[in-house]
Amino acid sequence: MLATVSACGTGVDGTPGADGVRDPYFPKLGNGGYEVTHYGLTLGYEPDSRHLTGTAEITARATKNLSSFTLDLKGLDVSGITVEGEAARFQRAGQELRVRPADELDRGETFRASVRYSGTPETITDADDAEEGWLETEDGALALGEPTGSMAWFPGNHHPSDKASYDIEVTVPEGLKAISNGELTRESTKGGRTTFAWHSAEPMASYLATVAIGKFEMKTSTTDDGLPVVTAVDPTQAKASEKVLARIPDILEWQEYNFGPYPFSSAGAIVDREGDAGYALETQTRPVFPGAPDTDLLVHELAHQWFGDSVTPKTWRDMWLNEGFATYAQWLYEEDHDGDSAQETFDALYEGDYYDDADDNEAIWDFPPARPTDAAHISDPPVYDRGAMVIHKIRQAVGDDAFYDIVQGWTKTYRHKNADTADFTEYVEQHAGGEEARRKVGRIWGDWLYGDGKPDHP
């Protein structure tokens, strides 16, 4: 389908931006030729009709001379696009929205594109059969993006390597609330509709953006250090969630002690109903839980604020850097709170008696954590459990003092940036200590991070 808006274009010397960044598992995600610095999303949603209206104001910088560029957008109808205030031509092809500005965009130029769109946003079933995108709930909707779902509700450069700040404004029928990332800057009601405006100043990958619409109970408190903590809980989950959510400040304090300063301007959680999603997700500043979480899960998703949200993978092949660290955070928290030591957890996994099901114990060794076999397996047990085992092996190799220096140095060096496995292995080797420690970590890469099957020695 070709859709155009009348525009008087002039001849350009630029070339089209790529329609993907060639991610190893999702080659069509993301786009080349520009980098987004800010998204301004103005949304309206009617739960009864499931109708979404939106305007996306995208501020970006051209990294080459561009005659056109693409945005990722799945479904939804685009009614018009402007670039620098002038009408632009556009074309749809699957998830690619090709935009042709009236005038060439020069390399280094900062430009603003405005996209008006509407329709019924899709629920996307990913390669691993997980549902994401725009999920319908009993009293509203829930938007979840990992790894491809964000393109179901706003146009953008939807690859984790391109992070940006966000302003997300959502208007819903009065009586409902709209929760998103960052800080609530405005709430106003007029004509039976309420608008909630949220601001995220720190860079965020698009898969970490969220909108939760429903009859939530919102509470705002602060940690001892003055960090705002915003929780939004479905009323059916309020009683079951109360005690565990009250532990957020203590958990964050423990995580700051171990991982370094908290990387964002607010924290909190969104608890929707059981069944509204099939998984919890580390949406930035405000993780989403389908039903009341236990402490273990809360620790995991809050740890992601450092590992995945602040330090974000360059490609989806680097998923183990998110999940291995967050899983190891669970082990450390249990170790520090009168549970099993991290070594005991490691040993149980290695010996094959951690899980009740033998198949679950064997699944840990299906592939190396840094080499998932394909897109359907980036969230499989080797990425989580064996990824955490890699982190523990590093701790064994370098000792506790050097280990925590490495962890905190890693989160500081790559704060609000992207990193891949090569960055991590190089960083560890540089800070491991003496020659013997460096030799040990080198063997870890071969046996545990990239090696096939179960290593011979724990």
C-alpha atoms as one frame of an Amber mdcrd trajectory, in Angstrom:
protein
   0.000   0.000   0.000   1.294   3.458  -0.889  -0.017   6.419   1.057   1.137
   9.923   0.250   0.662  13.452   1.446   1.042  16.245  -1.064   4.481  17.796
  -0.767   6.602  19.844  -3.116   9.914  18.008  -2.910  13.168  19.238  -4.344
  16.028  17.173  -5.681  18.190  15.721  -2.943  21.693  14.356  -2.808  21.109
  12.163   0.233  20.461   8.430   0.285  17.703   6.427   1.995  18.282   5.369
   5.579  18.423   1.604   6.175  15.215  -0.154   7.164  16.909  -2.190   9.913
  20.122  -2.338  11.927  20.660  -6.024  11.136  20.320  -7.276  14.681  21.418
 -10.943  14.784  17.917 -12.093  15.758  15.648  -9.238  14.611  17.303  -7.812
  11.475  14.386  -5.526  10.579  14.195  -3.848  13.981  15.603  -0.349  14.205
  16.587   1.920  11.353  19.759   3.451   9.970  20.739   7.014   9.167  19.580
   8.785  12.303  19.521   8.635  16.095  16.482   9.615  18.147  17.046  11.954
  21.077  13.443  12.423  22.266   9.954  11.000  21.835   6.920  13.114  22.630
   3.878  10.821  22.527   0.351  12.203  22.835  -2.122   9.341  23.097  -5.846
   8.901  23.603  -7.455   5.542  24.310 -11.052   4.289  24.511 -11.093   0.855
  26.173 -14.665   0.062  25.073 -13.840   0.375  21.379 -10.093  -0.397  21.768
  -9.399   2.704  19.676  -6.056   4.464  20.010  -5.239   7.888  18.618  -1.712
   9.184  18.698   0.731  11.849  17.672   4.423  11.046  17.900   6.803  14.010
  17.902  10.228  12.481  17.224  13.371  14.562  17.612  16.393  12.982  15.959
  19.835  13.679  14.533  20.775  12.581  11.036  23.973  10.517  10.949  24.234
  10.762   7.149  22.719  12.811   4.342  19.192  11.432   4.088  16.714  11.504
   1.237  14.365   9.355   3.354  14.274   7.424   6.604  12.155   4.676   8.120
  10.280   4.179  11.368   9.071   0.876  12.816   5.266   0.764  13.103   3.117
  -2.361  12.992  -0.543  -1.892  12.117  -2.386   1.369  12.863  -3.347   3.915
  10.222  -1.103   6.895   9.511  -3.022  10.021   8.537  -0.146  12.425   8.057
   3.539  13.132   8.636   5.497  16.349   8.774   9.250  16.827   8.965  10.419
  20.199  10.214   6.841  21.436   9.856   6.512  20.525   6.175   4.302  17.738
   4.843   6.255  14.595   3.978   5.468  11.693   1.701   5.271   8.275   3.312
   4.946   4.646   2.322   4.010   1.524   4.299   5.596  -1.897   3.790   4.968
  -4.337   6.627   6.399  -2.873   9.824   8.393  -0.258   7.903   7.099   3.303
   7.576   9.248   5.050   4.962   9.251   8.870   5.283  10.404  11.164   2.480
  10.928  14.745   3.711  10.330  17.655   1.391  13.958  18.688   1.834  17.104
  16.650   2.314  18.297  16.071   5.844  21.986  16.845   6.179  24.369  14.775
   8.232  24.526  16.172  11.764  21.215  17.996  11.385  18.696  17.768  14.216
  15.160  17.413  12.890  11.662  16.829  14.176   9.186  14.444  12.583   5.526
  14.410  13.585   3.411  11.320  12.863  -0.373  11.265  13.328  -1.906   7.809
  13.591  -4.875   5.858  14.937  -6.564   2.467  14.995  -6.756  -0.699  17.051
  -3.237  -1.544  18.271  -2.121  -5.132  17.864  -1.084  -7.796  20.311   2.080
  -9.340  18.873   2.927 -12.994  19.401   6.693 -13.267  19.347   8.951 -16.094
  18.244   8.858 -17.632  21.735   5.013 -17.456  21.763   4.991 -14.650  24.342
   2.417 -11.903  23.801   3.487  -8.270  23.799   2.590  -4.996  22.164  -0.814
  -3.697  23.230  -2.544  -6.148  25.573  -6.236  -5.743  26.308  -7.101  -6.027
  30.006 -10.434  -6.252  31.816 -10.487  -2.536  32.643  -8.079  -1.047  30.095
  -4.825  -1.984  28.411  -1.180  -2.756  29.043   1.660  -1.945  26.624   4.773
  -4.119  26.848   7.650  -3.969  24.405  10.280  -6.680  24.830  11.621  -7.321
  22.248   9.380  -6.061  19.397   6.117  -4.916  20.955   6.615  -1.144  21.152
   6.080  -0.736  17.418   2.467  -1.808  18.006   1.604   1.495  19.727   4.010
   4.164  18.516   6.325   4.725  15.532  10.014   4.837  16.333  13.502   3.474
  16.020  12.687   0.286  17.899  16.051  -1.260  18.622  17.728  -1.171  22.051
  20.843   0.455  20.588  18.961   3.760  20.122  17.903   5.240  23.467  16.070
   8.521  24.008  14.235  10.612  26.580  10.425  10.481  26.623   7.331  12.518
  27.340   4.222  10.319  27.276   0.801  11.938  27.623  -2.234   9.662  27.768
  -5.901  10.696  27.867  -8.462   8.135  29.068 -12.085   8.131  30.256 -12.536
   9.726  33.683 -12.263   7.130  36.414  -9.360   5.337  34.786  -5.679   6.016
  35.309  -2.826   5.908  32.796   0.550   4.966  34.243   3.850   5.240  32.394
   7.583   5.600  33.002   9.312   8.375  34.887   7.595  11.140  36.830   3.989
  12.321  36.656   4.126  15.995  35.661   0.428  16.689  35.121  -2.999  15.191
  35.789  -6.082  17.053  34.617  -9.736  16.206  33.942 -12.001  17.911  31.453
 -15.186  16.831  29.704 -15.216  13.376  31.223 -11.650  12.541  30.247  -8.453
  12.607  32.296  -4.972  13.288  30.963  -1.828  11.945  32.606   1.548  13.335
  31.495   4.749  11.424  32.323   8.358  12.551  31.814  11.462  10.354  31.534
  14.606  12.472  31.351  17.129   9.634  31.339  17.674   7.698  28.094  15.374
   4.720  27.588  15.261   1.949  25.004  11.822   1.777  23.409  11.181  -1.796
  24.571  11.249  -0.476  28.155   8.502   2.104  27.582   5.094   1.198  28.969
   1.539   2.430  29.354  -0.858   0.768  31.796  -4.497   1.879  31.692  -7.021
   0.787  34.296  -8.548   1.404  37.718  -5.259   1.526  39.545  -4.603   2.580
  43.119  -1.641   4.951  42.947   0.660   5.688  45.860   3.703   7.948  46.000
   6.343   7.840  48.710  10.048   8.566  48.955  13.101   6.647  50.041  15.323
   7.956  52.845  17.421   9.591  50.112  14.391  11.404  48.676  13.881   9.201
  45.596  10.189   9.190  44.557   8.615   5.714  44.581   5.377   5.482  42.576
   3.309   2.303  42.691   0.138   1.596  40.718  -1.807  -1.501  41.745  -4.991
  -3.032  40.408  -7.488  -3.021  43.308  -7.830  -6.805  43.131  -4.094  -7.108
  43.871  -3.778  -4.374  46.499  -3.896  -6.522  49.625  -1.580  -9.216  48.255
   0.929  -6.595  47.052   1.030  -4.282  50.044   3.819  -5.897  52.085   6.137
  -6.755  49.230   5.878  -3.324  47.574   6.632  -1.702  50.920  10.060  -3.345
  50.652  11.048  -1.405  47.514  13.067   1.245  49.428  14.996  -1.406  51.394
  15.678  -3.466  48.277  16.902  -0.409  46.389  19.185   0.511  49.278  20.668
  -3.001  49.231  21.087  -2.856  45.450  22.756   0.552  45.564  25.245  -0.810
  48.108  26.099  -3.681  45.770  25.639  -2.228  42.269  26.264   1.502  42.668
  23.967   4.555  42.647  20.413   4.063  41.413  20.447   5.290  37.800  17.046
   7.024  37.484  14.972   9.861  38.940  12.164   7.698  40.307  11.298   4.083
  41.045   8.232   1.971  41.708   6.083  -0.781  40.239   2.905  -1.497  38.274
   0.863  -4.487  39.432  -1.927  -5.507  37.077  -4.188  -8.528  37.352  -2.996
 -12.084  37.052  -3.310 -13.143  33.442  -3.092  -9.637  31.993   0.419 -10.574
  30.861   2.300 -13.854  30.869   5.446 -12.458  32.512   6.910  -9.616  34.542
   8.955  -6.999  32.695  11.592  -4.485  33.778   9.906  -1.439  32.219  12.124
   1.499  33.106  11.652   2.981  36.597   8.389   1.041  37.024   8.512  -2.735
  36.434   5.263  -4.435  35.469   3.954  -7.502  37.314   0.934  -9.671  36.395
  -0.364 -10.156  39.920   1.386  -9.508  43.222   5.105 -10.365  42.969   7.094
 -12.181  45.603  10.295 -10.654  46.952  12.495 -12.748  44.671  10.789 -11.459
  41.520  10.765  -7.882  42.790  14.519  -8.050  43.433  15.059  -9.403  39.918
  13.075  -6.694  38.118  14.491  -3.864  40.231  18.021  -5.133  39.537  17.250
  -4.704  35.853  17.151  -0.954  36.416  20.954  -1.200  36.494  21.358  -4.228
  34.210  19.327  -3.775  31.033  17.677  -0.414  31.618  20.666   1.806  32.421
  23.312  -0.450  30.863  21.395  -1.608  27.800  22.494  -4.309  25.344  23.700
  -3.268  21.905  21.915  -6.237  20.316  19.471  -8.921  21.424  22.339 -11.425
  21.377  23.588  -9.693  24.535  20.420 -10.509  26.493  22.407 -12.554  29.021
  23.969  -9.326  30.323  20.465  -8.313  31.412  19.187 -11.613  32.709  22.390
 -13.134  34.037  23.031 -10.135  36.288  19.392  -9.820  37.409  19.284 -13.526
  38.253  22.557 -13.291  40.132  21.107 -10.334  42.066  18.458 -12.763  43.349
  21.195 -15.165  44.488  23.075 -12.395  46.265  19.949 -11.062  47.954  19.076
 -14.526  49.236  22.657 -14.984  50.422  22.514 -11.709  52.365  19.073 -12.442
  53.854  19.622 -15.807  55.533  18.888 -17.961  52.502  21.100 -20.210  50.391
  24.479 -18.817  49.494  25.200 -18.022  45.860  27.641 -20.946  45.896  24.925
 -23.313  47.100  22.597 -22.134  44.337  25.369 -22.533  41.768  26.153 -26.046
  43.016  22.511 -27.113  42.905  22.216 -25.932  39.305  25.452 -27.640  38.312
  24.504 -30.926  39.980  21.057 -30.876  38.368  18.901 -30.859  41.483  17.863
 -27.195  41.603  14.539 -27.688  39.815  12.004 -30.421  40.549  11.732 -31.290
  36.861  14.771 -33.035  35.361  14.123 -31.419  31.977  14.346 -27.972  33.571
  17.719 -28.841  35.062  18.999 -30.102  31.707  17.703 -27.054  29.814  20.411
 -24.893  31.425  22.983 -26.491  29.127  21.035 -26.227  25.844  23.310 -23.506
  24.447  25.932 -20.989  25.648  24.380 -17.894  27.266  26.138 -15.533  24.841
  24.921 -17.504  21.797  21.163 -18.168  21.873  20.279 -20.349  18.910  17.663
 -17.968  17.491  15.073 -15.318  18.377  12.767 -17.877  19.981  15.350 -18.691
  22.652  16.712 -15.358  23.888  14.721 -15.776  27.114  15.538 -19.451  27.728
  17.183 -20.900  30.888  20.800 -20.680  29.637  20.441 -16.897  29.342  19.175
 -16.595  32.925  20.633 -19.443  34.986  23.852 -20.157  33.113  24.275 -16.403
  32.639  24.184 -16.027  36.435  26.639 -18.913  36.732  29.069 -16.961  34.526
  28.798 -13.995  36.910  29.434 -16.285  39.880  32.479 -17.811  38.202  33.898
 -14.305  37.761  33.357 -13.671  41.463  35.194 -16.901  42.281  38.058 -16.018
  39.962  38.752 -12.478  41.160  37.536 -12.537  44.788  34.795 -10.483  46.399
  36.618  -7.146  46.635  37.574  -7.075  42.958  34.200  -8.513  41.965  32.160
  -5.721  43.516  34.602  -3.152  42.143  34.006  -4.651  38.690  30.222  -4.637
  39.051  30.056  -1.059  40.301  32.637   0.113  37.771  30.666  -1.550  34.985
  27.398   0.182  35.929  29.225   3.515  36.262  31.222   3.275  33.028  28.191
   2.302  30.917  25.537   4.245  32.836  22.742   5.201  30.390  24.739   3.677
  27.521  24.774   0.516  25.432  27.223  -2.346  25.855  27.745  -5.793  24.393
  29.419  -8.986  25.517  32.784  -7.954  24.063  32.655  -4.726  26.087  31.950
  -6.749  29.221  34.661  -9.360  28.765  37.214  -6.655  27.989  36.156  -4.661
  31.064  36.420  -7.694  33.354  39.856  -8.635  32.006  41.124  -5.090  32.501
  39.957  -5.005  36.128  40.394  -8.631  37.201  43.644  -8.000  39.066  46.770
 -10.080  38.548  47.784 -12.349  35.704  46.379 -15.466  37.381  42.936 -13.861
  37.757  42.996 -12.807  34.105  43.841 -16.366  33.052  40.931 -17.659  35.104
  38.412 -15.290  33.579  39.733 -16.136  30.120  38.880 -19.775  30.779  35.418
 -18.715  31.964  34.665 -17.185  28.567  35.644 -20.390  26.788  33.989 -22.877
  29.147  30.967 -21.031  30.507  30.068 -18.077  28.302  30.699 -19.467  24.809
  31.313 -23.186  25.340  28.763 -25.791  24.289  27.327 -28.175  26.836  28.065
 -28.567  30.521  31.640 -27.657  31.523  33.609 -30.545  33.026  34.458 -28.739
  36.251  32.201 -26.474  38.316
